[in-house]
Coordinates of C-alpha atoms in Angstrom, one line a residue:
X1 CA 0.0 0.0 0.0
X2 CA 1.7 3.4 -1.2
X3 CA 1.7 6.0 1.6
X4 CA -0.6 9.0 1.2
X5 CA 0.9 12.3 -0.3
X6 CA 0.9 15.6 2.1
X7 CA -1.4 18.3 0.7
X8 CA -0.2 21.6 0.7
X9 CA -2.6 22.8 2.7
X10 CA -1.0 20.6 5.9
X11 CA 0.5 22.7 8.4
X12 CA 3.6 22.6 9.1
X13 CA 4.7 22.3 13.1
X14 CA 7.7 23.4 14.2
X15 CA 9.5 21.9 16.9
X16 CA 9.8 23.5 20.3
X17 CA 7.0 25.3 23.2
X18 CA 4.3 27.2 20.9
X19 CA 4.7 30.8 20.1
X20 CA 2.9 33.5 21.9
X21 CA 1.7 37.1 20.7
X22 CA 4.1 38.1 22.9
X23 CA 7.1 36.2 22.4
X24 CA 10.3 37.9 21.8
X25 CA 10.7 38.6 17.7
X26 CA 13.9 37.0 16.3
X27 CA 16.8 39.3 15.7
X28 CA 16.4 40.3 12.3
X29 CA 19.6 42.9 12.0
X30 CA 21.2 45.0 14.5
X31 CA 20.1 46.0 17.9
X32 CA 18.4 44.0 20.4
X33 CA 16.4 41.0 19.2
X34 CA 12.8 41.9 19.9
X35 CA 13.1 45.5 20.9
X36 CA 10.7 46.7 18.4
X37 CA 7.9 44.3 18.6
X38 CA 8.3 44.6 22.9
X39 CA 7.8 48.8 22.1
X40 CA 4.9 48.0 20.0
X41 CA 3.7 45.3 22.4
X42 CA 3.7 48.7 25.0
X43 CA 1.6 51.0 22.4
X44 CA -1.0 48.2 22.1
X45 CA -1.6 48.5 25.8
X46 CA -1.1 51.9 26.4
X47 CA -4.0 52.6 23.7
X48 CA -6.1 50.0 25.7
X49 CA -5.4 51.8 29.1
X50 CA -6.5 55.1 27.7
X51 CA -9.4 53.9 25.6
X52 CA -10.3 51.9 29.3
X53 CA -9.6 55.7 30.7
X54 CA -11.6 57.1 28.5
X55 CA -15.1 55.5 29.6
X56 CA -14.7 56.2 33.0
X57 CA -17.2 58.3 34.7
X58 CA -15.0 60.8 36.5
X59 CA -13.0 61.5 33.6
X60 CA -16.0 62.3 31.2
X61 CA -17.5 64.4 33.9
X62 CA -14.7 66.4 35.2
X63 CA -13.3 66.9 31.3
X64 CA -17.1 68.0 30.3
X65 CA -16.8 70.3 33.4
X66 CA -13.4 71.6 32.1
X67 CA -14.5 71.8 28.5
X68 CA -17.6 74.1 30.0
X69 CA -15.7 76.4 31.8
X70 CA -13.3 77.1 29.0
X71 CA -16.4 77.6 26.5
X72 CA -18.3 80.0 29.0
X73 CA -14.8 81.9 29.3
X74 CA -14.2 82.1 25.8
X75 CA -18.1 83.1 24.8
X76 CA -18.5 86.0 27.8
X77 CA -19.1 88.9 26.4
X78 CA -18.0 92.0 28.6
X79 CA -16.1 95.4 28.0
X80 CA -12.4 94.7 28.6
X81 CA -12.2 91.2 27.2
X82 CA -13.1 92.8 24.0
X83 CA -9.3 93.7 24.7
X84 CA -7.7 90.9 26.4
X85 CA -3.9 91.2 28.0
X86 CA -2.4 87.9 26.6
X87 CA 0.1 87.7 29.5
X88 CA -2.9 87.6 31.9
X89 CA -4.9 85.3 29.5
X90 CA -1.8 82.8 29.5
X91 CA -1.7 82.2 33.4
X92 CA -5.7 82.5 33.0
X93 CA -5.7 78.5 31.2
X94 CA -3.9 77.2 34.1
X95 CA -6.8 77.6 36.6
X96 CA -8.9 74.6 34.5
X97 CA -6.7 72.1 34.3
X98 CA -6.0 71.0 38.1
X99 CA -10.2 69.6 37.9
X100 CA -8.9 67.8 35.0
X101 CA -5.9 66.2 36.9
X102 CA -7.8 65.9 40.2
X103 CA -9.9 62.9 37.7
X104 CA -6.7 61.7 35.8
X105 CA -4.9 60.9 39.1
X106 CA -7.4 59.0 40.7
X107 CA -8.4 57.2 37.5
X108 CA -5.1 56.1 36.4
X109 CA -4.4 54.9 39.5
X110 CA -7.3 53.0 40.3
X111 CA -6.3 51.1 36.2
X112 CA -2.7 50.6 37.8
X113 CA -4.4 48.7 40.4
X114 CA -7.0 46.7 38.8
X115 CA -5.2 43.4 38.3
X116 CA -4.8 43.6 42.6
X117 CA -8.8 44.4 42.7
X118 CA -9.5 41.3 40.7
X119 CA -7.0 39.0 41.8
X120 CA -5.5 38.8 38.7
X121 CA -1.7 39.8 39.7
X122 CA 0.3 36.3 39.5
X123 CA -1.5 35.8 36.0
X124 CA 1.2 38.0 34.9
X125 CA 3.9 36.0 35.9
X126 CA 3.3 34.0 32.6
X127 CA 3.3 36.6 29.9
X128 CA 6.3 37.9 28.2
X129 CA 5.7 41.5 29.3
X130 CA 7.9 42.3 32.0
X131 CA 6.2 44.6 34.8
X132 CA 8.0 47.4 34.5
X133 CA 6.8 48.1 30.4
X134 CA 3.4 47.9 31.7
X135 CA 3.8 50.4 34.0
X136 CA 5.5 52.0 31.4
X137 CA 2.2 51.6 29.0
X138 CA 0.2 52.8 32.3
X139 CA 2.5 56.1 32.1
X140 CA 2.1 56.4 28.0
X141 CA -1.9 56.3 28.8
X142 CA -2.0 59.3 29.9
X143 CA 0.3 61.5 27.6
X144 CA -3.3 61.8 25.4
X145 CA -5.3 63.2 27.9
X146 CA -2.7 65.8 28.3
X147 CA -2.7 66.1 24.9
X148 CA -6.4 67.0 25.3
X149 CA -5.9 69.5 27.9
X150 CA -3.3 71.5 25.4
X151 CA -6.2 71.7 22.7
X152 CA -8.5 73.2 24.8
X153 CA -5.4 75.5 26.7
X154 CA -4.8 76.5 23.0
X155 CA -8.2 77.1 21.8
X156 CA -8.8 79.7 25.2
X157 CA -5.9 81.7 24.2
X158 CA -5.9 81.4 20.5
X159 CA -9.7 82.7 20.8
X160 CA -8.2 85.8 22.9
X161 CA -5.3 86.2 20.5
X162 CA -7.2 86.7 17.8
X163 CA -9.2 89.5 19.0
X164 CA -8.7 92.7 17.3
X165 CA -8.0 94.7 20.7
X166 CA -5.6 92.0 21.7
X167 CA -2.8 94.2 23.9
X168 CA 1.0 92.0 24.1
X169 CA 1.8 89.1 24.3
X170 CA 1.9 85.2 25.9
X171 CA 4.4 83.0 27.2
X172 CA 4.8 79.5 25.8
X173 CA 6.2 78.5 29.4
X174 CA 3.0 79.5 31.0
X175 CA 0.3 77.8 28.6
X176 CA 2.2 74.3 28.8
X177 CA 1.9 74.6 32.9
X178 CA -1.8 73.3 32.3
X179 CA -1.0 70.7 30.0
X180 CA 2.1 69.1 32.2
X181 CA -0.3 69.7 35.3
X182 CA -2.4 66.9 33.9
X183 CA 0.3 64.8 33.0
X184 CA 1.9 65.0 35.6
X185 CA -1.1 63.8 37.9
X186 CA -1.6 61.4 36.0
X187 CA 2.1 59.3 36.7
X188 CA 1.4 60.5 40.0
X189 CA -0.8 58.2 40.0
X190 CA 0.4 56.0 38.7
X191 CA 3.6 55.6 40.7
X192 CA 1.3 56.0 43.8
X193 CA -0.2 52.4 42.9
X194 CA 3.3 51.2 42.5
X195 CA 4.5 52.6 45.9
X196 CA 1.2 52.2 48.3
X197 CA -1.2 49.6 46.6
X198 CA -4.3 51.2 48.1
X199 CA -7.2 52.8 46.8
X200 CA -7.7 55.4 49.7
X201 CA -3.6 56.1 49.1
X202 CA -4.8 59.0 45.9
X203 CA -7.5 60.3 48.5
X204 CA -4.8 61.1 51.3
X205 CA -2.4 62.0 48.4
X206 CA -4.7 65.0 47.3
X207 CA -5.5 65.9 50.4
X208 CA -1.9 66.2 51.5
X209 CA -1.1 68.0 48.7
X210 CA -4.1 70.5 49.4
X211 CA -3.2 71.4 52.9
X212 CA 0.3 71.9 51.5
X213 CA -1.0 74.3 49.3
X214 CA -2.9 76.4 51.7
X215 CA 0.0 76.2 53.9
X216 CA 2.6 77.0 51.2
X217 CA 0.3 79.8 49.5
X218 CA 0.2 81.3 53.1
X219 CA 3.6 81.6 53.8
X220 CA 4.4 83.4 49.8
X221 CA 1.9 86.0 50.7
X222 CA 4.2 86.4 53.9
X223 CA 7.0 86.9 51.3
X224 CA 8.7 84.1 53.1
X225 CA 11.0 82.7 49.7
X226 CA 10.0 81.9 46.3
X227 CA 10.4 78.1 46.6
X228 CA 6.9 77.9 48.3
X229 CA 5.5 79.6 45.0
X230 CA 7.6 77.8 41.8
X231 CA 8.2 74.8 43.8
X232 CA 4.4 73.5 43.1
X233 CA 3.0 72.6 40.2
X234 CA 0.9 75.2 39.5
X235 CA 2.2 79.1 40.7
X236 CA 0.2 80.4 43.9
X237 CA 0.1 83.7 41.6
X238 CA -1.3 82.2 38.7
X239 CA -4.7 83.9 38.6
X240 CA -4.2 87.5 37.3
X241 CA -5.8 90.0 38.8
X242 CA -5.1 93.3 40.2
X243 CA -3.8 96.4 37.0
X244 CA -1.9 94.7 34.1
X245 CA 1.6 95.6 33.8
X246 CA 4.2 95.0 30.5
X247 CA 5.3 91.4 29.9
X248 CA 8.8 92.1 31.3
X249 CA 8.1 93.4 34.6
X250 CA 6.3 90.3 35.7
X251 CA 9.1 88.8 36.5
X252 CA 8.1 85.7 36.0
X253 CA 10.3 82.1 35.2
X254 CA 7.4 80.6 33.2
X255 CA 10.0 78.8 30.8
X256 CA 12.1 77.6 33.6
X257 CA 9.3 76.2 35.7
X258 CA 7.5 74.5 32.5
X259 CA 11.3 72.4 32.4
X260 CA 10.7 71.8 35.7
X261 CA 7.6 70.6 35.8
X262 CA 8.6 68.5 32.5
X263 CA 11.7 66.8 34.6
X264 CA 9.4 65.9 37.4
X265 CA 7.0 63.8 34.8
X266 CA 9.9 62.2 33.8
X267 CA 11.4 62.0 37.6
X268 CA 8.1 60.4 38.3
X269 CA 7.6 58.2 35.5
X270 CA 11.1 56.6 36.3
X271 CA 10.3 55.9 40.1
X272 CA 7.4 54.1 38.9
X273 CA 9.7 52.1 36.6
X274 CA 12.1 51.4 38.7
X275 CA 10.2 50.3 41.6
X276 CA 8.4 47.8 38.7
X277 CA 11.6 46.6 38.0
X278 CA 12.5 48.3 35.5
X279 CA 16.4 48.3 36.1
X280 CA 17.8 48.6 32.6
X281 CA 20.3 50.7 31.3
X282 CA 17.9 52.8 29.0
X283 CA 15.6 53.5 32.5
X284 CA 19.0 54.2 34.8
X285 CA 19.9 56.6 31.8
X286 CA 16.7 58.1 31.8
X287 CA 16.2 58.3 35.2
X288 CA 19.7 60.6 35.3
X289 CA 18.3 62.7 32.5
X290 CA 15.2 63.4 34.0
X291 CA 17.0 64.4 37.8
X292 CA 19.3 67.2 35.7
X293 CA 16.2 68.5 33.9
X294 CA 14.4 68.9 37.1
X295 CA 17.5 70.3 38.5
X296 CA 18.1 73.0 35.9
X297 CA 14.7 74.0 36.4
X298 CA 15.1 74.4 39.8
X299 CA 17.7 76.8 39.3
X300 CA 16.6 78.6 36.8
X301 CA 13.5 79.9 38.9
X302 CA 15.8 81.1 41.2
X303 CA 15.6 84.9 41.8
X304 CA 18.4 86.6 40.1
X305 CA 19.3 90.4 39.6
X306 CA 16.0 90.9 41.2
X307 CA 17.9 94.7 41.7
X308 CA 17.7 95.1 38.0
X309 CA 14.0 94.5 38.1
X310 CA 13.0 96.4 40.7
X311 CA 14.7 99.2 39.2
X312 CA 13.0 98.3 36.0
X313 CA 9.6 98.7 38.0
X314 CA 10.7 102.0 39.7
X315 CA 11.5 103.7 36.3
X316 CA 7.9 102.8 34.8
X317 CA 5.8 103.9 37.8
X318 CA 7.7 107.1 38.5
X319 CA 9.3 108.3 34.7
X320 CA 7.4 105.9 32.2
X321 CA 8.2 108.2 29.5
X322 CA 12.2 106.6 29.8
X323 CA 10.2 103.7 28.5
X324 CA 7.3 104.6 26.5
X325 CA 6.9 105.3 22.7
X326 CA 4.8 108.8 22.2
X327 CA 3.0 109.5 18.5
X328 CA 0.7 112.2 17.8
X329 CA -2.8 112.5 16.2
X330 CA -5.1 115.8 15.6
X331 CA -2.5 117.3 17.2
X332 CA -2.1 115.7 20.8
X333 CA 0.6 113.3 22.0
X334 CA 0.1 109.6 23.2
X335 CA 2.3 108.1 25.0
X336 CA 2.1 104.0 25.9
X337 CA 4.2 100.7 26.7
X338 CA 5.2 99.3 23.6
X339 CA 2.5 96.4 24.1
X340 CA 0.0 98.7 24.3
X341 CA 0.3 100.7 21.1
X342 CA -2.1 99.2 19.3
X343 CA -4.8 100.7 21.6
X344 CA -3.8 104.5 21.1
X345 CA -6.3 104.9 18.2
X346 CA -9.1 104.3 20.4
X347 CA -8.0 106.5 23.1
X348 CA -7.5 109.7 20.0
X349 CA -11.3 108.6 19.3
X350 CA -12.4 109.5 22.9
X351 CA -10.2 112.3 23.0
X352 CA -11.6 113.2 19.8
X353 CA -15.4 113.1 20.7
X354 CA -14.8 114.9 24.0
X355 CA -13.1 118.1 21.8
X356 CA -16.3 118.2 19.4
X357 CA -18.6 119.0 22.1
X358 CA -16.1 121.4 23.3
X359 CA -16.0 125.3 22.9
X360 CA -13.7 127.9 23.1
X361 CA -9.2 126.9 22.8
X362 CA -10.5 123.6 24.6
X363 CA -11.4 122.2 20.8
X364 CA -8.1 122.5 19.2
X365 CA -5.6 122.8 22.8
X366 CA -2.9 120.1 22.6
X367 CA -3.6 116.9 25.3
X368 CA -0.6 114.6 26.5
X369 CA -2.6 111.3 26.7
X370 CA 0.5 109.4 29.5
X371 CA 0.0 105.6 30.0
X372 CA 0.8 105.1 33.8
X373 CA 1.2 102.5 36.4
X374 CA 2.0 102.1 39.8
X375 CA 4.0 99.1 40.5
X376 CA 6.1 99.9 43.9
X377 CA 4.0 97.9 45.9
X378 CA 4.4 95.0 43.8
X379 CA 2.9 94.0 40.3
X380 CA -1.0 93.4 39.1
X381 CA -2.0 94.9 42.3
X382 CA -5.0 97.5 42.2
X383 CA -3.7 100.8 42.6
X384 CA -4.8 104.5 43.0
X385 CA -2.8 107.0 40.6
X386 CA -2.2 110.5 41.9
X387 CA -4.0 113.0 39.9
X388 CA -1.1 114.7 37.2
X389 CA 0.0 118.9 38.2
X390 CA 1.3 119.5 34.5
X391 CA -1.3 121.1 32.2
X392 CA -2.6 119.5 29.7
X393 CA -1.5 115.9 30.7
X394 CA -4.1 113.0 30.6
X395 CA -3.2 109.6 32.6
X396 CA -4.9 105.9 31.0
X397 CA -4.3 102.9 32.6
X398 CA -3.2 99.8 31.1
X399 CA -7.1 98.1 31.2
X400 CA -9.3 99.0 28.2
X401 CA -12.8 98.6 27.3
X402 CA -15.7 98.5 29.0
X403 CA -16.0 100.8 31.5
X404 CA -12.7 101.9 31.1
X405 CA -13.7 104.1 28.0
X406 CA -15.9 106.4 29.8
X407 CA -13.8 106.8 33.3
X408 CA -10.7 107.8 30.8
X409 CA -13.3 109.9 28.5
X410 CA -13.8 112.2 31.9
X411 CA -10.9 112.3 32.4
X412 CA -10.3 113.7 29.3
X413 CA -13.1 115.8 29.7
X414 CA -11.7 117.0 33.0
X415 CA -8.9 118.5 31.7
X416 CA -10.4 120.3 28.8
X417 CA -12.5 122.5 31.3
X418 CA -9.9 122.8 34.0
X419 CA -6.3 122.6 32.7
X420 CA -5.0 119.6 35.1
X421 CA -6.4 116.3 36.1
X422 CA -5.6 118.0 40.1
X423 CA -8.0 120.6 39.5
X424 CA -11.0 118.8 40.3
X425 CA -9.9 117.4 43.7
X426 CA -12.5 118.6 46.0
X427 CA -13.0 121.7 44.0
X428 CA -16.1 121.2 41.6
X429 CA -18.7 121.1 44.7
X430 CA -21.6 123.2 43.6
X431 CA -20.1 124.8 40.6
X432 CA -20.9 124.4 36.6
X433 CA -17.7 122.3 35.8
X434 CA -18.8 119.1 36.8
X435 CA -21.8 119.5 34.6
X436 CA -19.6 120.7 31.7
X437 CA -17.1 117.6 32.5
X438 CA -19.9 115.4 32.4
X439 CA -21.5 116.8 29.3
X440 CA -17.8 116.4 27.3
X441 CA -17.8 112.8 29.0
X442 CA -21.4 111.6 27.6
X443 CA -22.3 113.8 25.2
X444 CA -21.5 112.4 22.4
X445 CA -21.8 108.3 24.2
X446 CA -24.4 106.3 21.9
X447 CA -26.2 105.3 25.2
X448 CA -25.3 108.0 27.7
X449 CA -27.8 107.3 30.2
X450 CA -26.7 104.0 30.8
X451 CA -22.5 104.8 30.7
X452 CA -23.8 107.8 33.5
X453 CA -24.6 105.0 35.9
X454 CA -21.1 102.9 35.2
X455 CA -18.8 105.9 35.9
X456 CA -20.5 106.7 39.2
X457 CA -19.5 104.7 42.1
X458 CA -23.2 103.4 43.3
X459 CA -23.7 102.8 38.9
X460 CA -27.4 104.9 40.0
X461 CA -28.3 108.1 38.0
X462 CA -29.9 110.1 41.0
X463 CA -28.5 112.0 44.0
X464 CA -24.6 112.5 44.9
X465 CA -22.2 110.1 44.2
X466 CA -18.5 109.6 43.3
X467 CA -17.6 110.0 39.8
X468 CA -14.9 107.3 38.2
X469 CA -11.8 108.4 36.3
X470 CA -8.1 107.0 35.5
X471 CA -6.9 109.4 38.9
X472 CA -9.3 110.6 41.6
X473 CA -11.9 111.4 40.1
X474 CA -14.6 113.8 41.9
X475 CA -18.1 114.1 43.9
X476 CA -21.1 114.9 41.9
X477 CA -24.4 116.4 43.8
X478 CA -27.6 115.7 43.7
X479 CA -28.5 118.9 41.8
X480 CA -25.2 118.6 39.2
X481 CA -26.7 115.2 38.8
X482 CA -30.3 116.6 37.9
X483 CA -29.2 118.9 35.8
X484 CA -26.5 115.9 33.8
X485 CA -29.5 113.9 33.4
X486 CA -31.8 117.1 32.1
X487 CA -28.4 117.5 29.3
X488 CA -28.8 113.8 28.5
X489 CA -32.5 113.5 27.2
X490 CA -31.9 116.9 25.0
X491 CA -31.0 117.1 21.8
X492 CA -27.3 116.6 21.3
X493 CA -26.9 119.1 18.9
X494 CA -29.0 121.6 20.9
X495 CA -27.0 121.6 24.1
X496 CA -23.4 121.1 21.8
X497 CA -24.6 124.8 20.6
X498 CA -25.3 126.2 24.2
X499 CA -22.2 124.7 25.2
X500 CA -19.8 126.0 22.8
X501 CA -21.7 129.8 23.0
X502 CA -21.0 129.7 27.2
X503 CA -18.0 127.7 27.5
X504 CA -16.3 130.8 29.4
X505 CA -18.8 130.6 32.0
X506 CA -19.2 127.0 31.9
X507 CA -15.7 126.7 32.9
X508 CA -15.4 129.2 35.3
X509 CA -15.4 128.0 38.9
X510 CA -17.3 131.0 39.9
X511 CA -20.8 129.8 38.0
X512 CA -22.8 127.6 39.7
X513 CA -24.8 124.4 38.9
X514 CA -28.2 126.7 38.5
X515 CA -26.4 129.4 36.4
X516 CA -25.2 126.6 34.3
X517 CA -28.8 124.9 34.4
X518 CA -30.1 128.7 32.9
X519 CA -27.4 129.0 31.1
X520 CA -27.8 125.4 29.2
X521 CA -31.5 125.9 28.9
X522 CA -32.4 123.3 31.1
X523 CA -34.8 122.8 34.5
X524 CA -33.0 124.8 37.5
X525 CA -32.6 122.0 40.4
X526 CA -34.6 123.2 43.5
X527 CA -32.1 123.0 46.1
X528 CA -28.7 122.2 45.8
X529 CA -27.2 119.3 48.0
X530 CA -23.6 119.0 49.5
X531 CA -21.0 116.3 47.3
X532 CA -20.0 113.5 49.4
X533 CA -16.7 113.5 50.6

């Protein structure tokens, strides 16, 4: 009997254990056998971890939450952010992102911990995958969700950027502080189910970390060292506030703490690894790397030649004009921080307005529009600017917009009808000069009623109040009020006339407020009331 022929569909065995996915690939040129297909091996599961990530509950709420916020900042719709200051908006994107992390943290630590939840951890010993590459994948699953946080750190400021008032300029350093937040909460994490294999362990971790936050914010605003503020993660003076001040007397090592905050990922990440076993040379090498990165960033947020900047400071709250470009329309002379000249066109508008409604040398006299701050206290703080003695000299501030426009148009306004911003420092009680001031200032407003109320102090439109301006500003009365209003419902063109014809008596501090009323053609106010103080 002749033996039956193999058909070539028979498959061939070889001899030896059966192969696994996971095996090691034979060496196929130089380098280490197996390197790539171990690397790809670590993709595969760091795209299951994040896709696993991905469906959890606290990481779709908290990220809807973030994405919310970021949308509700970016579609508010208010005065000044029609003119953003992009060295405020940059440390503005990192308030968001700690939510995010809070949820990436707890998350990735809880999928670092799963296989000891379901008592799945000797299972392990026999794959191919040595522990310390999946910890490795564990890290790599949460590089996306930083990823994530970028976009949306990008699309707040690239929304403000784009803005056709937008005054200066970001810092790279500052929007990636977000971003590497994130991250690094997440290897937190990570190396937190490595080192204490407990779920409660990223509960005590946070709230750790928050007490040494209070405690570590407390002791900055004591002025107790600057490690306290670069040292965490986020700066304890991120959130702007206070007046905006030029990019380069903030002071601030933004590109030196986003290195350090990108060594400590990486300082992180290794601890994880190595406590996983991860011993080899390319992990030891890394591990040195990461230390020096850390390191360098360390020192480079070190205060140095702090004399430098404080003298820098000094210069622009007491001689700006050392450091200010000037140019000149219709005849005046503006003067602003180089970051700010963009904006000078729509202080000449105001200043322009304010002149038409004027009579007399008041519509063609020469104004010296002076950008000023006041940092000697320390920077983005809210500060009162003394009223300006030279003649003819107008201070703006370094916020536009809103109502920011008006407060600087009566200031304007003020020193049309009295010479200097001092002038009106307790001295228009009573007399026809607030009502002319207030006339220049609203006049010619598209809804001047309604700007009346923002630039006084209590935002009513009856009775005495405080009047807002760039310096001091002054007191209004009740009856100077009356008679505003009475200006405000006639015809523009009407009282522009009566204006103009009466301006000498208008602006002399010997008329009073019913002179002017008569004199204006308008209601005299029964009684006249005392300005507040």
């Amino acid at each position: 009997m002749s033996p039956t022929p193999a058909t070539p569909d028979a498959p061939v065995t070889p001899a030896g254990p059966p192969a696994t996915p996971l095996d090691e690939a034979p060496a196929t040129g130089s380098g280490q056998p197996g390197e790539r297909r171990r690397f790809r091996a670590v993709l595969a599961l760091a795209r299951f971890e994040t896709h696993d990530l991905l469906t959890q509950i606290q990481i779709l709420f908290f990220f809807a939450l973030c994405l919310g916020l970021v949308v509700l900042q970016m579609v508010r719709q208010e005065g000044m952010d029609d003119y953003p200051i992009l060295n405020m908006v940059d440390r503005d994107t990192q308030t968001v992102p700690p939510l995010f992390a809070l949820a990436v943290l707890v998350c990735a630590n809880a999928a670092a911990l799963r296989s000891r939840k379901y008592g799945t951890v000797h299972q392990f010993d026999v794959l191919a995958m040595d522990s310390w590459r999946r910890t490795l994948a564990h890290i790599l699953s949460v590089v996306p969700f930083a990823a994530l946080t970028a976009l949306l750190v990008l699309a707040r400021y690239t929304r403000e950027a784009l803005k056709p008032g937008a005054i200066g300029h970001g810092s790279l350093g500052e929007l990636a502080v977000g971003p590497l937040t994130v991250l690094l909460a997440g290897v937190v994490g990570v190396l937190l189910a490595r080192l204490l294999p407990s779920s409660f362990t990223p509960i005590l971790f946070v709230i750790v970390f928050y007490l040494a936050v209070v405690v570590a914010s407390e002791l900055a605003g004591q002025g107790k060292g600057w490690a306290w503020q670069w040292l965490s993660p986020v700066s304890l003076d991120s959130v702007p506030s206070g007046d905006p001040v030029p990019s380069d007397l903030l002071g601030r090592p933004a590109a030196w703490h986003a290195l350090y905050l990108l060594g400590l990922c990486a300082v992180v990440a290794c601890a994880a690894l190595l406590l996983s076993g991860g011993r080899t040379r390319a992990v030891k090498a890394a591990t040195a790397l990461a230390l020096a990165t850390t390191v360098a960033g360390v020192i480079g947020q070190v205060p140095r030649d702090t004399a430098a900047l404080e003298e820098a400071r000094k210069v622009a709250s007491e001689t700006p004009l050392k450091v200010q470009s000037c140019t000149k329309y219709d005849g005046s002379t503006y003067c602003s921080f180089p970051e700010w000249n963009g904006v000078r066109d729509d202080w000449s508008g105001v200043v322009r307005r304010a002149r038409s409604l004027a009579g007399g040398t008041a519509a063609t006299r020469p104004l010296t529009i002076r950008q000023r701050i006041d940092v000697t206290g320390g920077v983005e703080q809210d500060s009162s600017l003394t009223a300006l003695t030279t003649p003819g000299e107008v201070t703006v501030g370094t916020h536009w917009g809103g109502n920011r426009v008006p407060e600087f148009a009566v200031g304007v306004a003020t020193v049309l009808v009295t010479g200097t911003e001092e002038a009106t420092t307790g001295e228009l009680c009573g007399d026809a000069r607030a009502v002319t001031i207030m006339w220049l200032a609203l006049g010619a407003d598209p809804t001047p009623l309604a700007t009346f109320r923002d630039v006084r102090l209590d935002d009513s439109d009856k009775g005495s109040a405080v009047i807002l301006a760039p310096t001091s500003g002054f007191s209004l009365g009740a009856d100077q009020t009356t008679v505003v209003r009475e200006l405000l419902d006639r015809p523009r063109a009407e009282i522009t006339k009566r204006v103009k014809t009466h301006w000498t008596e208008l602006t002399s501090a010997s008329t009073t407020t019913a002179q002017a009323a008569k004199l204006l053609g308008v209601p005299v106010p029964k009684e006249a009331e005392k300005c507040e103080e």
